[in-house]
PDB file of C-alpha atoms in Angstrom:
ATOM      1  CA  UNK A  18    -110.312  73.611  24.023  1.00 48.00           C
ATOM      2  CA  UNK A  19    -112.941  75.833  24.415  1.00 51.00           C
ATOM      3  CA  UNK A  20    -112.061  78.540  26.811  1.00 51.00           C
ATOM      4  CA  UNK A  21    -112.663  78.429  30.636  1.00 48.00           C
ATOM      5  CA  UNK A  22    -112.967  74.863  30.403  1.00 45.00           C
ATOM      6  CA  UNK A  23    -111.382  72.256  33.686  1.00 45.00           C
ATOM      7  CA  UNK A  24    -108.403  69.903  33.019  1.00 47.00           C
ATOM      8  CA  UNK A  25    -108.859  67.142  35.615  1.00 47.00           C
ATOM      9  CA  UNK A  26    -106.073  64.879  35.593  1.00 55.00           C
ATOM     10  CA  UNK A  27    -106.205  61.427  36.827  1.00 57.00           C
ATOM     11  CA  UNK A  28    -103.538  60.977  39.328  1.00 58.00           C
ATOM     12  CA  UNK A  29    -103.999  57.338  40.757  1.00 61.00           C
ATOM     13  CA  UNK A  30    -101.371  55.952  37.882  1.00 68.00           C
ATOM     14  CA  UNK A  31     -98.885  58.739  39.430  1.00 66.00           C
ATOM     15  CA  UNK A  32     -99.718  56.938  42.639  1.00 64.00           C
ATOM     16  CA  UNK A  33     -98.664  53.772  41.524  1.00 70.00           C
ATOM     17  CA  UNK A  34     -96.416  53.405  39.996  1.00 71.00           C
ATOM     18  CA  UNK A  35     -94.567  55.459  43.125  1.00 65.00           C
ATOM     19  CA  UNK A  36     -95.917  53.009  45.071  1.00 69.00           C
ATOM     20  CA  UNK A  37     -94.455  49.958  42.508  1.00 75.00           C
ATOM     21  CA  UNK A  38     -90.938  52.401  42.783  1.00 68.00           C
ATOM     22  CA  UNK A  39     -91.326  52.220  46.800  1.00 69.00           C
ATOM     23  CA  UNK A  40     -91.753  48.510  46.726  1.00 72.00           C
ATOM     24  CA  UNK A  41     -89.065  47.681  44.553  1.00 75.00           C
ATOM     25  CA  UNK A  42     -86.143  49.638  45.653  1.00 74.00           C
ATOM     26  CA  UNK A  43     -86.877  48.743  49.393  1.00 70.00           C
ATOM     27  CA  UNK A  44     -88.817  52.224  49.978  1.00 66.00           C
ATOM     28  CA  UNK A  45     -85.841  54.047  49.002  1.00 68.00           C
ATOM     29  CA  UNK A  46     -88.317  56.313  46.911  1.00 63.00           C
ATOM     30  CA  UNK A  47     -90.227  56.378  49.962  1.00 66.00           C
ATOM     31  CA  UNK A  48     -89.551  59.964  50.785  1.00 73.00           C
ATOM     32  CA  UNK A  49     -90.208  61.412  47.267  1.00 71.00           C
ATOM     33  CA  UNK A  50     -93.676  59.688  47.883  1.00 64.00           C
ATOM     34  CA  UNK A  51     -94.556  61.502  50.419  1.00 73.00           C
ATOM     35  CA  UNK A  52     -94.226  64.477  49.894  1.00 73.00           C
ATOM     36  CA  UNK A  53     -95.589  64.241  46.433  1.00 66.00           C
ATOM     37  CA  UNK A  54     -98.833  63.670  48.349  1.00 67.00           C
ATOM     38  CA  UNK A  55     -98.162  65.763  50.857  1.00 72.00           C
ATOM     39  CA  UNK A  56     -98.651  68.343  47.972  1.00 69.00           C
ATOM     40  CA  UNK A  57    -100.904  67.005  46.004  1.00 67.00           C
ATOM     41  CA  UNK A  58    -103.504  66.961  49.169  1.00 65.00           C
ATOM     42  CA  UNK A  59    -102.509  70.232  50.522  1.00 63.00           C
ATOM     43  CA  UNK A  60    -102.317  71.391  46.263  1.00 61.00           C
ATOM     44  CA  UNK A  61    -106.964  72.154  45.847  1.00 56.00           C
ATOM     45  CA  UNK A  62    -107.440  71.342  41.436  1.00 59.00           C
ATOM     46  CA  UNK A  63    -106.633  74.745  40.678  1.00 59.00           C
ATOM     47  CA  UNK A  64    -106.208  76.728  42.800  1.00 59.00           C
ATOM     48  CA  UNK A  65    -102.128  77.986  43.597  1.00 60.00           C
ATOM     49  CA  UNK A  66    -100.978  76.803  46.634  1.00 60.00           C
ATOM     50  CA  UNK A  67    -101.253  79.090  50.010  1.00 62.00           C
ATOM     51  CA  UNK A  68     -98.324  81.595  50.006  1.00 64.00           C
ATOM     52  CA  UNK A  69     -94.745  80.439  51.592  1.00 70.00           C
ATOM     53  CA  UNK A  70     -94.165  82.272  55.457  1.00 77.00           C
ATOM     54  CA  UNK A  71     -91.871  84.785  53.645  1.00 77.00           C
ATOM     55  CA  UNK A  72     -91.757  84.391  50.224  1.00 79.00           C
ATOM     56  CA  UNK A  73     -93.444  87.524  48.392  1.00 86.00           C
ATOM     57  CA  UNK A  74     -97.251  86.789  47.064  1.00 81.00           C
ATOM     58  CA  UNK A  75     -98.472  86.955  44.007  1.00 88.00           C
ATOM     59  CA  UNK A  76    -101.475  89.498  43.497  1.00 90.00           C
ATOM     60  CA  UNK A  77    -104.053  86.227  42.991  1.00 90.00           C
ATOM     61  CA  UNK A  78    -102.426  85.303  46.342  1.00 88.00           C
ATOM     62  CA  UNK A  79    -102.899  89.356  48.064  1.00 90.00           C
ATOM     63  CA  UNK A  80    -106.209  89.855  46.669  1.00 93.00           C
ATOM     64  CA  UNK A  81    -107.685  86.033  48.116  1.00 92.00           C
ATOM     65  CA  UNK A  82    -105.915  87.247  51.042  1.00 91.00           C
ATOM     66  CA  UNK A  83    -107.387  90.349  50.875  1.00 94.00           C
ATOM     67  CA  UNK A  84    -110.922  89.198  50.045  1.00 95.00           C
ATOM     68  CA  UNK A  85    -110.528  86.292  52.869  1.00 94.00           C
ATOM     69  CA  UNK A  86    -110.176  89.191  55.268  1.00 95.00           C
ATOM     70  CA  UNK A  87    -113.065  91.141  54.424  1.00 95.00           C
ATOM     71  CA  UNK A  88    -115.382  88.245  54.564  1.00 95.00           C
ATOM     72  CA  UNK A  89    -113.914  87.523  58.286  1.00 95.00           C
ATOM     73  CA  UNK A  90    -114.717  91.292  58.987  1.00 95.00           C
ATOM     74  CA  UNK A  91    -118.348  90.749  57.996  1.00 95.00           C
ATOM     75  CA  UNK A  92    -118.385  87.436  60.143  1.00 96.00           C
ATOM     76  CA  UNK A  93    -117.365  89.648  63.363  1.00 96.00           C
ATOM     77  CA  UNK A  94    -119.505  92.233  62.249  1.00 96.00           C
ATOM     78  CA  UNK A  95    -122.806  89.600  62.097  1.00 96.00           C
ATOM     79  CA  UNK A  96    -121.226  87.621  65.186  1.00 96.00           C
ATOM     80  CA  UNK A  97    -120.908  91.004  67.402  1.00 96.00           C
ATOM     81  CA  UNK A  98    -124.237  92.508  66.255  1.00 96.00           C
ATOM     82  CA  UNK A  99    -126.037  88.646  67.321  1.00 96.00           C
ATOM     83  CA  UNK A 100    -124.672  89.040  71.247  1.00 96.00           C
ATOM     84  CA  UNK A 101    -125.257  92.804  70.729  1.00 95.00           C
ATOM     85  CA  UNK A 102    -129.012  92.133  70.508  1.00 94.00           C
ATOM     86  CA  UNK A 103    -128.819  88.775  72.626  1.00 96.00           C
ATOM     87  CA  UNK A 104    -127.251  90.432  75.344  1.00 96.00           C
ATOM     88  CA  UNK A 105    -126.474  93.915  75.514  1.00 95.00           C
ATOM     89  CA  UNK A 106    -125.025  93.707  79.243  1.00 95.00           C
ATOM     90  CA  UNK A 107    -122.053  91.591  77.764  1.00 95.00           C
ATOM     91  CA  UNK A 108    -121.948  93.857  75.009  1.00 95.00           C
ATOM     92  CA  UNK A 109    -121.555  96.584  76.980  1.00 94.00           C
ATOM     93  CA  UNK A 110    -118.839  94.731  78.725  1.00 95.00           C
ATOM     94  CA  UNK A 111    -116.511  93.649  75.877  1.00 95.00           C
ATOM     95  CA  UNK A 112    -116.811  96.962  74.432  1.00 95.00           C
ATOM     96  CA  UNK A 113    -118.387  96.255  71.199  1.00 96.00           C
ATOM     97  CA  UNK A 114    -118.906  98.860  68.870  1.00 96.00           C
ATOM     98  CA  UNK A 115    -116.518 101.402  70.954  1.00 96.00           C
ATOM     99  CA  UNK A 116    -114.198 102.093  68.089  1.00 94.00           C
ATOM    100  CA  UNK A 117    -113.453 105.456  70.478  1.00 94.00           C
ATOM    101  CA  UNK A 118    -111.679 103.358  72.323  1.00 93.00           C
ATOM    102  CA  UNK A 119    -108.239 101.953  72.314  1.00 93.00           C
ATOM    103  CA  UNK A 120    -108.132  97.988  70.594  1.00 88.00           C
ATOM    104  CA  UNK A 121    -105.767  96.836  73.391  1.00 89.00           C
ATOM    105  CA  UNK A 122    -108.698  97.715  76.265  1.00 91.00           C
ATOM    106  CA  UNK A 123    -111.102  96.053  73.720  1.00 92.00           C
ATOM    107  CA  UNK A 124    -111.010  92.407  74.333  1.00 93.00           C
ATOM    108  CA  UNK A 125    -113.872  91.378  71.994  1.00 94.00           C
ATOM    109  CA  UNK A 126    -113.216  91.735  68.103  1.00 94.00           C
ATOM    110  CA  UNK A 127    -116.016  93.095  67.030  1.00 95.00           C
ATOM    111  CA  UNK A 128    -115.230  93.483  63.106  1.00 94.00           C
ATOM    112  CA  UNK A 129    -115.362  97.686  62.925  1.00 93.00           C
ATOM    113  CA  UNK A 130    -118.935  98.067  64.310  1.00 96.00           C
ATOM    114  CA  UNK A 131    -120.110 101.356  65.428  1.00 96.00           C
ATOM    115  CA  UNK A 132    -122.316 102.342  68.633  1.00 97.00           C
ATOM    116  CA  UNK A 133    -123.925 105.288  67.490  1.00 96.00           C
ATOM    117  CA  UNK A 134    -126.090 105.609  71.133  1.00 96.00           C
ATOM    118  CA  UNK A 135    -122.299 105.752  72.689  1.00 96.00           C
ATOM    119  CA  UNK A 136    -119.670 107.361  70.060  1.00 96.00           C
ATOM    120  CA  UNK A 137    -118.572 111.188  69.917  1.00 97.00           C
ATOM    121  CA  UNK A 138    -119.394 112.901  67.146  1.00 96.00           C
ATOM    122  CA  UNK A 139    -115.992 112.112  66.241  1.00 96.00           C
ATOM    123  CA  UNK A 140    -116.339 108.321  65.601  1.00 95.00           C
ATOM    124  CA  UNK A 141    -119.419 109.061  63.909  1.00 95.00           C
ATOM    125  CA  UNK A 142    -117.565 110.755  60.735  1.00 95.00           C
ATOM    126  CA  UNK A 143    -117.235 107.636  60.297  1.00 93.00           C
ATOM    127  CA  UNK A 144    -120.458 106.927  58.429  1.00 92.00           C
ATOM    128  CA  UNK A 145    -119.004 109.757  56.023  1.00 91.00           C
ATOM    129  CA  UNK A 146    -121.066 112.230  58.029  1.00 92.00           C
ATOM    130  CA  UNK A 147    -119.405 115.678  58.178  1.00 93.00           C
ATOM    131  CA  UNK A 148    -118.859 116.939  62.036  1.00 95.00           C
ATOM    132  CA  UNK A 149    -121.018 119.572  62.152  1.00 95.00           C
ATOM    133  CA  UNK A 150    -123.830 116.633  60.881  1.00 94.00           C
ATOM    134  CA  UNK A 151    -122.305 113.901  63.523  1.00 96.00           C
ATOM    135  CA  UNK A 152    -122.587 117.208  66.499  1.00 97.00           C
ATOM    136  CA  UNK A 153    -126.163 117.006  65.712  1.00 96.00           C
ATOM    137  CA  UNK A 154    -125.978 113.371  66.173  1.00 96.00           C
ATOM    138  CA  UNK A 155    -124.878 113.624  69.063  1.00 97.00           C
ATOM    139  CA  UNK A 156    -126.916 116.737  70.029  1.00 97.00           C
ATOM    140  CA  UNK A 157    -129.675 114.870  69.298  1.00 96.00           C
ATOM    141  CA  UNK A 158    -129.134 111.298  70.590  1.00 96.00           C
ATOM    142  CA  UNK A 159    -128.532 113.473  74.128  1.00 96.00           C
ATOM    143  CA  UNK A 160    -132.778 115.142  74.247  1.00 95.00           C
ATOM    144  CA  UNK A 161    -134.093 111.701  72.229  1.00 94.00           C
ATOM    145  CA  UNK A 162    -132.597 109.398  74.696  1.00 94.00           C
ATOM    146  CA  UNK A 163    -130.364 107.611  71.491  1.00 95.00           C
ATOM    147  CA  UNK A 164    -131.537 105.560  68.508  1.00 96.00           C
ATOM    148  CA  UNK A 165    -133.574 102.387  67.470  1.00 95.00           C
ATOM    149  CA  UNK A 166    -131.643 101.679  63.979  1.00 95.00           C
ATOM    150  CA  UNK A 167    -129.980 103.283  61.005  1.00 95.00           C
ATOM    151  CA  UNK A 168    -133.935 104.244  59.386  1.00 95.00           C
ATOM    152  CA  UNK A 169    -134.892 105.648  62.736  1.00 95.00           C
ATOM    153  CA  UNK A 170    -131.576 107.488  63.072  1.00 95.00           C
ATOM    154  CA  UNK A 171    -131.814 108.990  59.681  1.00 95.00           C
ATOM    155  CA  UNK A 172    -135.312 110.755  59.930  1.00 95.00           C
ATOM    156  CA  UNK A 173    -134.679 111.941  62.765  1.00 95.00           C
ATOM    157  CA  UNK A 174    -130.968 113.342  62.185  1.00 94.00           C
ATOM    158  CA  UNK A 175    -132.417 114.046  58.600  1.00 94.00           C
ATOM    159  CA  UNK A 176    -129.932 112.175  56.766  1.00 94.00           C
ATOM    160  CA  UNK A 177    -129.503 111.184  52.803  1.00 92.00           C
ATOM    161  CA  UNK A 178    -131.171 108.842  52.397  1.00 92.00           C
ATOM    162  CA  UNK A 179    -127.384 107.248  51.115  1.00 93.00           C
ATOM    163  CA  UNK A 180    -125.672 106.799  53.901  1.00 93.00           C
ATOM    164  CA  UNK A 181    -128.629 104.299  55.192  1.00 93.00           C
ATOM    165  CA  UNK A 182    -126.430 101.439  53.741  1.00 94.00           C
ATOM    166  CA  UNK A 183    -123.565 102.410  55.844  1.00 93.00           C
ATOM    167  CA  UNK A 184    -124.914 102.455  58.554  1.00 95.00           C
ATOM    168  CA  UNK A 185    -126.780  99.646  58.733  1.00 95.00           C
ATOM    169  CA  UNK A 186    -123.953  97.616  58.326  1.00 95.00           C
ATOM    170  CA  UNK A 187    -121.334  99.008  61.094  1.00 96.00           C
ATOM    171  CA  UNK A 188    -123.657 100.807  62.692  1.00 96.00           C
ATOM    172  CA  UNK A 189    -124.993  99.403  66.482  1.00 96.00           C
ATOM    173  CA  UNK A 190    -127.616 101.085  68.332  1.00 95.00           C
ATOM    174  CA  UNK A 191    -127.292  99.768  71.643  1.00 92.00           C
ATOM    175  CA  UNK A 192    -129.961 101.704  74.525  1.00 84.00           C
TER     176      UNK A 192
END
């Protein structure tokens, strides 16, 4: 068998066998048949069973869970950004991008967006900026009335180009 080949098994004969045993034994095999049917319905071909609560996870399960959580944060950022662009007043009320506020005061999970036009300098260091650059951005923000995009911020503040993707992904620019 070549490496990476997937083996597909036909389980219909197993189900038929269990059904016959259940009928012939007047239902004594029914619990086993039901448990087997549930396990087979939950299990996807080639995928491990979901983790059992309280049991240690395998490295594959940990990796899969971390990947799912990262994708969920990306989706939350996209949803929050869309909401903020459509309805900035609601975004402000929901404190989207206000990483300077404690999480229990922020009613909306925005996936880690940072509103560059509102947060203090300390929060801007999350982009990989030095404290001096972050303080300079806060001064420029006050002078210019805020920034409209990651590119605008990078040009006005003369930031290195390698920061733009990070600013684009996590930055929110509400005015």
